[in-house]
Coordinates of C-alpha atoms and ligand atoms in Angstrom, one line a residue:
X91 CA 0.0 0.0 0.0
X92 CA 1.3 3.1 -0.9
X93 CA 1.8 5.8 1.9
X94 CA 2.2 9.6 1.0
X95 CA 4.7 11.6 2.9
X96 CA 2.8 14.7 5.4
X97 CA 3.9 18.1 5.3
X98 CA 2.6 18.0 8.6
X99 CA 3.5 15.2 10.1
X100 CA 7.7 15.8 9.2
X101 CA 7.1 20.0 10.5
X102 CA 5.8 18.8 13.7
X103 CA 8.7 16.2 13.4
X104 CA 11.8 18.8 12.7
X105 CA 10.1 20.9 15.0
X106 CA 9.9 18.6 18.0
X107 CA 13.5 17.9 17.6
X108 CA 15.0 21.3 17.3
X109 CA 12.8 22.2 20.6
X110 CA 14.4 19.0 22.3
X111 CA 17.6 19.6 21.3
X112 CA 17.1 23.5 21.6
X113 CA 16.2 22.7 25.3
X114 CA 19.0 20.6 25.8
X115 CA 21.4 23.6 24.6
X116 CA 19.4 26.0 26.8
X117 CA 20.2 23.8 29.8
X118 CA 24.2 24.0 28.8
X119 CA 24.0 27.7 27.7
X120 CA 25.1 26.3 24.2
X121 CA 21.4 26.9 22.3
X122 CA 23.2 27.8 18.9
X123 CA 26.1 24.8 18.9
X124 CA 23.4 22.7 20.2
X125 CA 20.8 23.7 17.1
X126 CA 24.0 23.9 14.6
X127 CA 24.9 20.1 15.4
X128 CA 21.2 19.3 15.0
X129 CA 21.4 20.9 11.3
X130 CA 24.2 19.3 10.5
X131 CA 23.1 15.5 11.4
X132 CA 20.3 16.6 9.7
X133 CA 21.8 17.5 5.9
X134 CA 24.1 14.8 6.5
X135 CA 21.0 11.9 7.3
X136 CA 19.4 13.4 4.0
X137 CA 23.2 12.8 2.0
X138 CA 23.6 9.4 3.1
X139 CA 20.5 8.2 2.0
X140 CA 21.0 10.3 -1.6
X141 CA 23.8 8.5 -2.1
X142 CA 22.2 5.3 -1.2
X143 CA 19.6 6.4 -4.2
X144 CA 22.3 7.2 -6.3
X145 CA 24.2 4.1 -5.9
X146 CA 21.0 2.0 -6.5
X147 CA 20.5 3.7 -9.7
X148 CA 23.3 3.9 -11.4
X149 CA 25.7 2.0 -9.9
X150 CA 24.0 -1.2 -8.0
X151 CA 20.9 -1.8 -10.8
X152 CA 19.0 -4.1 -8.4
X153 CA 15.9 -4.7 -8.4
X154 CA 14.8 -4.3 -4.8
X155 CA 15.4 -0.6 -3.2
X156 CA 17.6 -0.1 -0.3
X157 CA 17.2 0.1 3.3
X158 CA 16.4 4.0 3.8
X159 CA 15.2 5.3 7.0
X160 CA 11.6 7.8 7.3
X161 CA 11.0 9.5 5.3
X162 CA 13.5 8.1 2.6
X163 CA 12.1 4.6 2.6
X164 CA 8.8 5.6 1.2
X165 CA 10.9 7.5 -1.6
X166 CA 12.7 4.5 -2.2
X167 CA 9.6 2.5 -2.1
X168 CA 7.9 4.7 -5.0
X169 CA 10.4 4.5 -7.3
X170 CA 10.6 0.8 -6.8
X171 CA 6.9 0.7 -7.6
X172 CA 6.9 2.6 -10.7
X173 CA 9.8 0.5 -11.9
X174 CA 7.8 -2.4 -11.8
X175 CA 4.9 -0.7 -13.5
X176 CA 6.4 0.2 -16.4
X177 CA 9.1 -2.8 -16.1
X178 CA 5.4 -5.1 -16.9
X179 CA 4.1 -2.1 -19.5
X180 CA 7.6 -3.3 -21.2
X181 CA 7.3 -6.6 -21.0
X182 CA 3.5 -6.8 -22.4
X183 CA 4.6 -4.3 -25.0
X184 CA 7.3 -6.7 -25.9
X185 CA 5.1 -9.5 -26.1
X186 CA 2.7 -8.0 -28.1
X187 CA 5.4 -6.5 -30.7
X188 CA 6.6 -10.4 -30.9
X189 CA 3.4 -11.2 -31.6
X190 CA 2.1 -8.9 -34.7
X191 CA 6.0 -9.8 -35.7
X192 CA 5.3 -13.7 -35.6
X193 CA 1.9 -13.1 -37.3
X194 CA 3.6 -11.2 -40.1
X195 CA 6.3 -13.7 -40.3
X196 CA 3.9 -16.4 -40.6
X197 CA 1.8 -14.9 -43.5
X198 CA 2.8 -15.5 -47.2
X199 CA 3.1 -12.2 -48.6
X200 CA 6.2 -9.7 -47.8
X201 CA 5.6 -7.1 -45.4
X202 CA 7.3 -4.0 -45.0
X203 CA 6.0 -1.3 -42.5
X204 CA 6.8 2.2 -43.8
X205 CA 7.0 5.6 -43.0
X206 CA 5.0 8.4 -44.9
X207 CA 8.3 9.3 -46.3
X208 CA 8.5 6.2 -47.5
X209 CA 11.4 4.8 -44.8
X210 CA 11.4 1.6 -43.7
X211 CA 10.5 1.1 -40.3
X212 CA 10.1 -3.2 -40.1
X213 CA 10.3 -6.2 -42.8
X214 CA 9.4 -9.9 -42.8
X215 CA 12.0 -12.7 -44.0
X216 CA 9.5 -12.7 -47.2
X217 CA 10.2 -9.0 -48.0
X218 CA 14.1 -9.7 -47.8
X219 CA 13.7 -12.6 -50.4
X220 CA 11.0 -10.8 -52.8
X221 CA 12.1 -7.8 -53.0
X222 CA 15.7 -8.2 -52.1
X223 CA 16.1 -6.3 -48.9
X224 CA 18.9 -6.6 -46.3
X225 CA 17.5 -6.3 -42.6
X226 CA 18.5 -4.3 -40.2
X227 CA 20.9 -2.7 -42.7
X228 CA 18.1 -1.6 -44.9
X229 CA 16.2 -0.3 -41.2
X230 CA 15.4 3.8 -42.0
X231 CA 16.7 3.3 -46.2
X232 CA 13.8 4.4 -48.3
X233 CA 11.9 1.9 -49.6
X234 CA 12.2 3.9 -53.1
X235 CA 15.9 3.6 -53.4
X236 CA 15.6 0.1 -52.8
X237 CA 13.1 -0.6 -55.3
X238 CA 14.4 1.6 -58.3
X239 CA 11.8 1.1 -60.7
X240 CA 10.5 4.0 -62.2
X241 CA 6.2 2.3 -62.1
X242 CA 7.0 1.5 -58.3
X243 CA 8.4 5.1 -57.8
X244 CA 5.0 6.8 -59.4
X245 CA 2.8 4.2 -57.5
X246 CA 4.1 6.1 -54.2
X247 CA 4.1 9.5 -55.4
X248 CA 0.6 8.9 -56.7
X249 CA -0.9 7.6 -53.5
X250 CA -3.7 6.4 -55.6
X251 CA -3.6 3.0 -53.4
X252 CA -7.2 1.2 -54.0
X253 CA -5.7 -0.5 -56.7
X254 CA -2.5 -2.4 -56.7
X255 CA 0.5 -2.6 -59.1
X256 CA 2.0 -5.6 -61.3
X257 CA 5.6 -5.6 -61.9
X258 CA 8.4 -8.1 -62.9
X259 CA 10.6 -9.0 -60.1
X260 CA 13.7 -6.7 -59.3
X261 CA 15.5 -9.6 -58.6
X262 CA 14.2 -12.3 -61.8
X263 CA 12.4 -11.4 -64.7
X264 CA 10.8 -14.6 -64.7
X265 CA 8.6 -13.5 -61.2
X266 CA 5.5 -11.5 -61.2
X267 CA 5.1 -9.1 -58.2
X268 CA 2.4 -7.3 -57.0
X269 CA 2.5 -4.4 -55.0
X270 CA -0.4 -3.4 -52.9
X271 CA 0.1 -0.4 -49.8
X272 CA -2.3 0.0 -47.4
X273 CA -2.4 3.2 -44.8
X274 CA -3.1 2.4 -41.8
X275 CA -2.6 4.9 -37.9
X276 CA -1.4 8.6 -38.4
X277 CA 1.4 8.3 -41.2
X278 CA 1.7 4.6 -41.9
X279 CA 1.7 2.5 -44.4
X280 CA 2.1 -1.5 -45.0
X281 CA 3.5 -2.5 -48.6
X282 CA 2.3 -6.0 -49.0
X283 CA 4.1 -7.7 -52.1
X284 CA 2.8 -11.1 -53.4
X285 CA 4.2 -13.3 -55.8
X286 CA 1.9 -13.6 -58.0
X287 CA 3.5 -15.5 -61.0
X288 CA 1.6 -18.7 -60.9
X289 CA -2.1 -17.0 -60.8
X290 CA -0.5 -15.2 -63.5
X291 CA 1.0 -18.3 -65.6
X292 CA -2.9 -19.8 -65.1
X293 CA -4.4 -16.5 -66.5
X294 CA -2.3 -16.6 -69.9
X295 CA -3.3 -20.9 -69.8
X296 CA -6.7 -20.1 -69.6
X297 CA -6.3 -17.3 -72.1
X298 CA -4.2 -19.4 -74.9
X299 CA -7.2 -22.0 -74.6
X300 CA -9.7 -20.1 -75.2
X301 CA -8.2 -18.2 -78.2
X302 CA -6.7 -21.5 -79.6
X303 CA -10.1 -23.8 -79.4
X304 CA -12.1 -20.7 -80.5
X305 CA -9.2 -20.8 -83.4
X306 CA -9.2 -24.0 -84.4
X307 CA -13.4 -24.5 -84.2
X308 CA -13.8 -21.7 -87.1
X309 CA -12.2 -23.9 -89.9
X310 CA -15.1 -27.2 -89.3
X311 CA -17.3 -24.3 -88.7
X312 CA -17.0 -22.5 -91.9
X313 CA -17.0 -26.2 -93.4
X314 CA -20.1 -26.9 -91.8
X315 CA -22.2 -23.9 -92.2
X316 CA -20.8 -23.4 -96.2
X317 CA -22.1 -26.9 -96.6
X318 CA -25.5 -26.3 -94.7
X319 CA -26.0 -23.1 -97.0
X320 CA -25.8 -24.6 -99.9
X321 CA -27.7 -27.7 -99.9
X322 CA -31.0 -27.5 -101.2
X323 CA -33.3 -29.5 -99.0
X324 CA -36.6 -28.4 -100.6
X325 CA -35.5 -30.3 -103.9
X326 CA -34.1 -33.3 -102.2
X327 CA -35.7 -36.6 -102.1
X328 CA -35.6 -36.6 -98.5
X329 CA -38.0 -37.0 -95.5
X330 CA -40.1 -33.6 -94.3
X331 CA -38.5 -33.9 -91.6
X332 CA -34.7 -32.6 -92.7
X333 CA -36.1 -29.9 -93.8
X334 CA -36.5 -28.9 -90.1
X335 CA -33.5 -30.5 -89.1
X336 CA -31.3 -28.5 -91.7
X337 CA -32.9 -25.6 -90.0
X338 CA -32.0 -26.0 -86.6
X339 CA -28.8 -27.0 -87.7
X340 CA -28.0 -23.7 -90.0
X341 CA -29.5 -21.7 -87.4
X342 CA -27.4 -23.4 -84.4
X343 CA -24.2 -23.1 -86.7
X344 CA -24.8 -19.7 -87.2
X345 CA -25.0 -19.8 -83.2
X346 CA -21.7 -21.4 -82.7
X347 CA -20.3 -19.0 -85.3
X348 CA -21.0 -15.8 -83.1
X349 CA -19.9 -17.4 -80.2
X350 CA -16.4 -18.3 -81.9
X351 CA -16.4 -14.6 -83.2
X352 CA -17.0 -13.0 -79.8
X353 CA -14.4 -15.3 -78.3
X354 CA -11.6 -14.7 -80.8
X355 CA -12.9 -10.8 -79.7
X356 CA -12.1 -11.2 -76.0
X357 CA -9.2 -13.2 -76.7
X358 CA -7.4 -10.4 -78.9
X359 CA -8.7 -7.7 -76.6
X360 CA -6.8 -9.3 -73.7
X361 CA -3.8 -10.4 -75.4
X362 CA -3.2 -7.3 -76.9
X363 CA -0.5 -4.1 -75.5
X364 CA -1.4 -1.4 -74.0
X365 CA -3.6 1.1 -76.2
X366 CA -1.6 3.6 -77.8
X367 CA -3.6 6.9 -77.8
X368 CA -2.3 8.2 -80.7
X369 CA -4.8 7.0 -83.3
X370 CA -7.9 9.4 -84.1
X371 CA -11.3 7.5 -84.0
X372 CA -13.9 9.1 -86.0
X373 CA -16.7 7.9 -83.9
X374 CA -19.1 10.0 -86.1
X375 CA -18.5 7.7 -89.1
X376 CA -18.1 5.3 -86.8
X377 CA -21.9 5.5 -85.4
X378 CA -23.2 6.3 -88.7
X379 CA -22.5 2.9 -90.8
X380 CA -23.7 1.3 -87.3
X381 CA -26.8 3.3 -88.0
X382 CA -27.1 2.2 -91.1
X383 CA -26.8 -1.4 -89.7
X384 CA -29.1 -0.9 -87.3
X385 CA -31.6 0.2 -89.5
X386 CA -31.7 -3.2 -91.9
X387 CA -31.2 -5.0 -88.3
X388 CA -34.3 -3.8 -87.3
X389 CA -36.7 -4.4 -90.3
X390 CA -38.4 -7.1 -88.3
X391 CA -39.1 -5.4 -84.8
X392 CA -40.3 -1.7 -86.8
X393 CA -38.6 0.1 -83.8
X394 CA -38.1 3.7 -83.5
X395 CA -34.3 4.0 -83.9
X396 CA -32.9 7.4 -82.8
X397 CA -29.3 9.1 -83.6
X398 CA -28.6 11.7 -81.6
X399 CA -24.2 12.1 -83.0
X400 CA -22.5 15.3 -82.5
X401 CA -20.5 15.3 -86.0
X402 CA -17.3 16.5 -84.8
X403 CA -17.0 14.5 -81.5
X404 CA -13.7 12.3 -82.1
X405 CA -11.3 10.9 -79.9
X406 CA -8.3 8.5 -79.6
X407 CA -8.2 5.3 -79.0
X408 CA -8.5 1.3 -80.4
X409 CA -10.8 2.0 -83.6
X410 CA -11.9 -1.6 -83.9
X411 CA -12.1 -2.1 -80.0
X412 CA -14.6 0.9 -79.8
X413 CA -16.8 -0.1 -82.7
X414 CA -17.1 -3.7 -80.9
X415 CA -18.0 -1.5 -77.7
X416 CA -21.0 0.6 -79.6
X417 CA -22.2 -1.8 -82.1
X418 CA -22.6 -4.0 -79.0
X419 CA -24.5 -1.9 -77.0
X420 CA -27.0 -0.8 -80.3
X421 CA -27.5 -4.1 -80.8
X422 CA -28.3 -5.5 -77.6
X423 CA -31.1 -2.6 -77.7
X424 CA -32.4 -3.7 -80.4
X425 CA -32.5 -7.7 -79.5
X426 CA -34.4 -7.2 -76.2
X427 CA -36.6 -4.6 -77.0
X428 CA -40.2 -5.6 -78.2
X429 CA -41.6 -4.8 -81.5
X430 CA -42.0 -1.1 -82.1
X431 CA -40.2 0.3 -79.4
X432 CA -37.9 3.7 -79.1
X433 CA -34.2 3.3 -79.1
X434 CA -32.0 6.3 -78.6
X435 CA -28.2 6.5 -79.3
X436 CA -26.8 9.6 -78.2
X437 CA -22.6 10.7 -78.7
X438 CA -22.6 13.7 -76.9
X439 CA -20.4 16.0 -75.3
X440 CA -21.1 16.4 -71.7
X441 CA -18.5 18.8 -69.5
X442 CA -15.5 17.6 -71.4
X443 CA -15.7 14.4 -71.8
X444 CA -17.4 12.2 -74.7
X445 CA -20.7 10.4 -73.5
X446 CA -22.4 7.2 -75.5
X447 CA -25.7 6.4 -74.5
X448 CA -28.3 3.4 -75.5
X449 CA -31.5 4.2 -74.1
X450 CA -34.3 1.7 -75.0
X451 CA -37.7 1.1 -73.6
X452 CA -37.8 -2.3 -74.3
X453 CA -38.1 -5.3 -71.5
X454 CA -35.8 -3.7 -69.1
X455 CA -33.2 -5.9 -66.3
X456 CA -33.9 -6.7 -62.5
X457 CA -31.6 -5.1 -60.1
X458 CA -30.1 -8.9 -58.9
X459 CA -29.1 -9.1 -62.6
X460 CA -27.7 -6.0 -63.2
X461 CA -24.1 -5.7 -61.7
X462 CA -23.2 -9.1 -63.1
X463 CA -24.6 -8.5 -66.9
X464 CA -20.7 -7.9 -67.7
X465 CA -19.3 -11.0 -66.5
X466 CA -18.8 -13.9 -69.5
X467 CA -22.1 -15.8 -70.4
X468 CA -24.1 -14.5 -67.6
X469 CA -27.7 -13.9 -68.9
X470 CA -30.8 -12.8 -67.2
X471 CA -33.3 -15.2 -69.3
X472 CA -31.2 -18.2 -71.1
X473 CA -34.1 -19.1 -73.3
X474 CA -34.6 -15.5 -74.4
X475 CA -31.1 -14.5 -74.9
X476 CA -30.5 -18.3 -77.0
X477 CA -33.5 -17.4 -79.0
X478 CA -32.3 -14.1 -79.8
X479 CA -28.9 -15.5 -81.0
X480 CA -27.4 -13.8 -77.9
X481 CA -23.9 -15.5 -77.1
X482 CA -23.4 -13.8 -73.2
X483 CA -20.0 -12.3 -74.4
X484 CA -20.9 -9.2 -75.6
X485 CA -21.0 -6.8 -72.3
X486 CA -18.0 -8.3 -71.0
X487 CA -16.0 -7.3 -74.4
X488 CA -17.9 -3.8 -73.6
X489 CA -16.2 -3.5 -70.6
X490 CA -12.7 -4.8 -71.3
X491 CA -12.8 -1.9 -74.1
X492 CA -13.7 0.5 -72.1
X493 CA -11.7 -0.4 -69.2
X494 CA -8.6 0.0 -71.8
X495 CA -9.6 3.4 -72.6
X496 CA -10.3 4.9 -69.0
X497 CA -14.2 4.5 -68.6
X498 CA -16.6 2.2 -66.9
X499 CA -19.9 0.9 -67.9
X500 CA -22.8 2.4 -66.5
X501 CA -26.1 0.4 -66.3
X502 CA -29.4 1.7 -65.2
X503 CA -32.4 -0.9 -65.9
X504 CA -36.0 -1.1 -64.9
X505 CA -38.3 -4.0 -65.6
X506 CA -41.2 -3.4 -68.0
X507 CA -39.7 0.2 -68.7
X508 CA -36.2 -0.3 -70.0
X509 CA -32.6 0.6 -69.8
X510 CA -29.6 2.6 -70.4
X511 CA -26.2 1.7 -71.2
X512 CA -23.7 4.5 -71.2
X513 CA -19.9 5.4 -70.6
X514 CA -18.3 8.5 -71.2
X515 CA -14.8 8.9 -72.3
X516 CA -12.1 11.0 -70.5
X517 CA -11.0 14.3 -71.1
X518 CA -7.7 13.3 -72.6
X519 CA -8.9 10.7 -75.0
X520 CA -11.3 13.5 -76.4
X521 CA -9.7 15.3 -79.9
X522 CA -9.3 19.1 -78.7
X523 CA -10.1 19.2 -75.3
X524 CA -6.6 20.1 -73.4
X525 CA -5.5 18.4 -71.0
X526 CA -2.1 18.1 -68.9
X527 CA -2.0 14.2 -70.3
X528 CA -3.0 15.4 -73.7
X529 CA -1.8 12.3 -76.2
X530 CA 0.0 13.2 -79.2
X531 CA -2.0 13.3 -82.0
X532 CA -0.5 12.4 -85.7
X533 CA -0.2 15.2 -87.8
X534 CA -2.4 15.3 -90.9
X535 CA -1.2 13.9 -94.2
Ligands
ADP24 P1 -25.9 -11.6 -75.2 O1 -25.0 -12.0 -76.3 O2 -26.6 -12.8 -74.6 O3 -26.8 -10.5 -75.5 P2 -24.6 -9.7 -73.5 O4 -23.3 -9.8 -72.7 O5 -24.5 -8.7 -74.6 O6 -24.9 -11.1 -74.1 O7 -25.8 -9.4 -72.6 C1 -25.9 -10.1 -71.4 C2 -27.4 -10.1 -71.0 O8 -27.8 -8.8 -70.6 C3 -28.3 -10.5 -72.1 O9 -28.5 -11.9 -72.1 C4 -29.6 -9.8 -71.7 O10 -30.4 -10.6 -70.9 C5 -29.2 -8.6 -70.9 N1 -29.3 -7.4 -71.7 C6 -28.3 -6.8 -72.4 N2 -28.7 -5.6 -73.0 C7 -30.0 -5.5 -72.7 C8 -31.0 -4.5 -73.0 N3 -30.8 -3.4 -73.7 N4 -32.3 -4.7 -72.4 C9 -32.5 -5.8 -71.7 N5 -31.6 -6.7 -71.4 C10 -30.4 -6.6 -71.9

């Protein structure tokens, strides 16, 4: 229990004494000597026991305090209890740091904890064999210097950190990294780097599959359907029946046919580099064959097709990427709108930027469908969609267009009334608008 020293209690104490001792002096005439010896016990009772504190500090370090007398003990006694305090604060905090360092040791990715000028602060074992750092020498080196590559060095300065960064290994260009920083306290941040080259080997499997089957199918195909086309069943001594069956067959080639078309799409799309902004797409010629295509699409359903084009709205980009994108989006209108509906295409300027919109009021999506409509063969009604010759590819080569030219897909849908589909390209794809990123544009022959 702790006990707190009294003003009171020492005065009356000192007091007492020099009264006593003053009384004793009085009774041999010597008041003064008698007081002045007093003093002096006194400052040299309070020495002794400073240099019993002093020697238990510095000199002795243990852990219990020394023997004091009075007053002194309880001094001694309070610094021994705040020792201890923080002595156990120490040892949690130790134990906790241990911890979150064993946890991070244990996890599979590198770790580096860094400061928000980009210093290193702690790393895992991973981090020393991923991204080649040296620990503790690397301890307070900026992560920046380490990692001299001119993507990683932007990453940071950008901060932009909800999405994370691919690179090839510094250490073998056979390894795929990625980078991903999280901020976390006051100034903080985590760089997590994964290895990611065998989800990234799978990928390119997956991807060579596809394009090669969807490669090697169009050869039979063409066979097939040239075959189909040209045989006249009508005029054949055959059975009523063929006559369907060569029906269903030409149609279903015909089928198979789009589906091999879309897939050799998707495949180039994602094989292919980075787009190169430096070719001018002139979307109004662009929309206006689509229009044109529209219009003998849609003999059968008599809708009320729209074109709303501002004539000298062009930008840069993947020509053939963002015809796939609109003709796409024109014709999905038109398959799942009813007879005689109103279809509206619009290419409009809006605050700098280029907008497309397809605005139909045809059958319309429900809400549970709508933010998975871009992923590959996803369809709200199979039937419908295999009826309509639909092939479930087209929105996803939408938005692996547009996510190559800076835009997103935008879907509003209501059942029975209809929907939109729009994106609007950025301000530095759009010809003449200027930007600080303004792409080069080729001169005119
Ligand atoms: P599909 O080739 O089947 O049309 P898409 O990827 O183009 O494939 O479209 C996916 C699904 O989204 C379609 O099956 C259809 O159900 C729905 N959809 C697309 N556009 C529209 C639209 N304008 N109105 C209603 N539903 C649509």
């Amino acid at each position: 229990m702790r006990l707190l020293l009294s003003k009171q209690a020492i005065l009356v104490r000192l007091v007492s004494i020099a009264l006593v001792v003053g009384l004793l002096g009085w009774l041999f005439d010597l008041t003064l000597e008698f007081l002045l010896v007093y003093q002096m016990v006194l400052v040299g009772w309070h020495y002794k026991h400073l240099f019993m504190l002093d020697n238990w500090l510095w000199r002795d370090r243990k852990l219990s305090p020394p023997a004091g007398d009075g007053s002194w003990q309880q001094v001694f006694d309070g610094i021994y209890y705040r020792q201890r305090k923080s002595r156990k604060k120490n040892k949690e905090l130790r134990v906790l740091v241990r911890r979150f360092r064993d946890g991070a040791e244990a996890l599979p990715d590198a770790i580096i904890v860094l400061t928000s000028d980009w210093s290193i602060i702690w790393c895992n074992k991973l981090a020393q064999q991923l991204a080649g750092l040296r620990w503790p020498m690397d301890e307070h080196q900026r992560i920046d210097n380490l990692i001299r590559n001119p993507e990683f060095q932007q990453f940071l300065q950008q901060k932009q950190f909800d999405s994370a960064l691919e690179l090839v290994s510094p250490l073998s260009d056979e390894v795929t990294l990625e980078y991903r920083v999280l901020q976390y306290g006051e100034k903080q941040y985590l760089l997590i780097i994964r290895d990611i080259t065998q989800i990234k080997q799978l990928e390119q499997i997956r991807k060579d599959f596809v394009a090669n089957v969807s490669h090697e199918l169009r050869t039979p195909l063409t066979v097939l359907q040239g075959y189909l086309e040209v045989m006249d069943v009508d005029n054949m001594p055959a059975p009523p029946i063929w006559q369907k069956a060569h029906t269903v067959m030409l149609e279903q080639t015909k089928r198979m046919d789009a589906l091999v078309q879309q897939l050799l799409t998707l495949s180039r799309i994602e094989a292919a580099a980075k787009v190169q902004f430096d070719a001018v797409v002139d979307v109004p010629a662009m929309l206006h064959l689509l229009e044109q295509e529209a219009i003998s699409l849609n003999r059968e359903k008599q809708h009320q097709l729209q074109f709303q084009v501002d004539p000298n709205l062009r930008v840069t980009g993947m020509t053939e990427e963002l015809r796939s994108a609109f003709s796409n989006l024109i014709t999905n209108a038109i398959k799942y709108t009813p007879p005689g509906g109103e279809i509206q295409v619009c290419w409009q300027r809006q605050h700098q930027k280029a907008l497309f919109s397809v605005t139909d009021n045809g059958e319309g999506i429900a809400p549970h469908h709508v933010k998975r409509l871009t992923e590959r063969f996803y369809r709200v009604d199979e039937a419908r969609t295999r009826s309509s010759g639909g092939t479930g590819l087209g929105l996803a080569i939408v938005k692996h267009v547009l996510s190559r030219h800076h835009s997103k897909l935008m879907i509003f849908s209501e059942p029975k009334r209809g929907s939109s589909f729009s994106f609007s390209l950025p301000p530095e794809l759009v010809v003449g608008v200027q930007t600080l990123h303004q792409p080069k544009l080729p001169r005119k022959k």
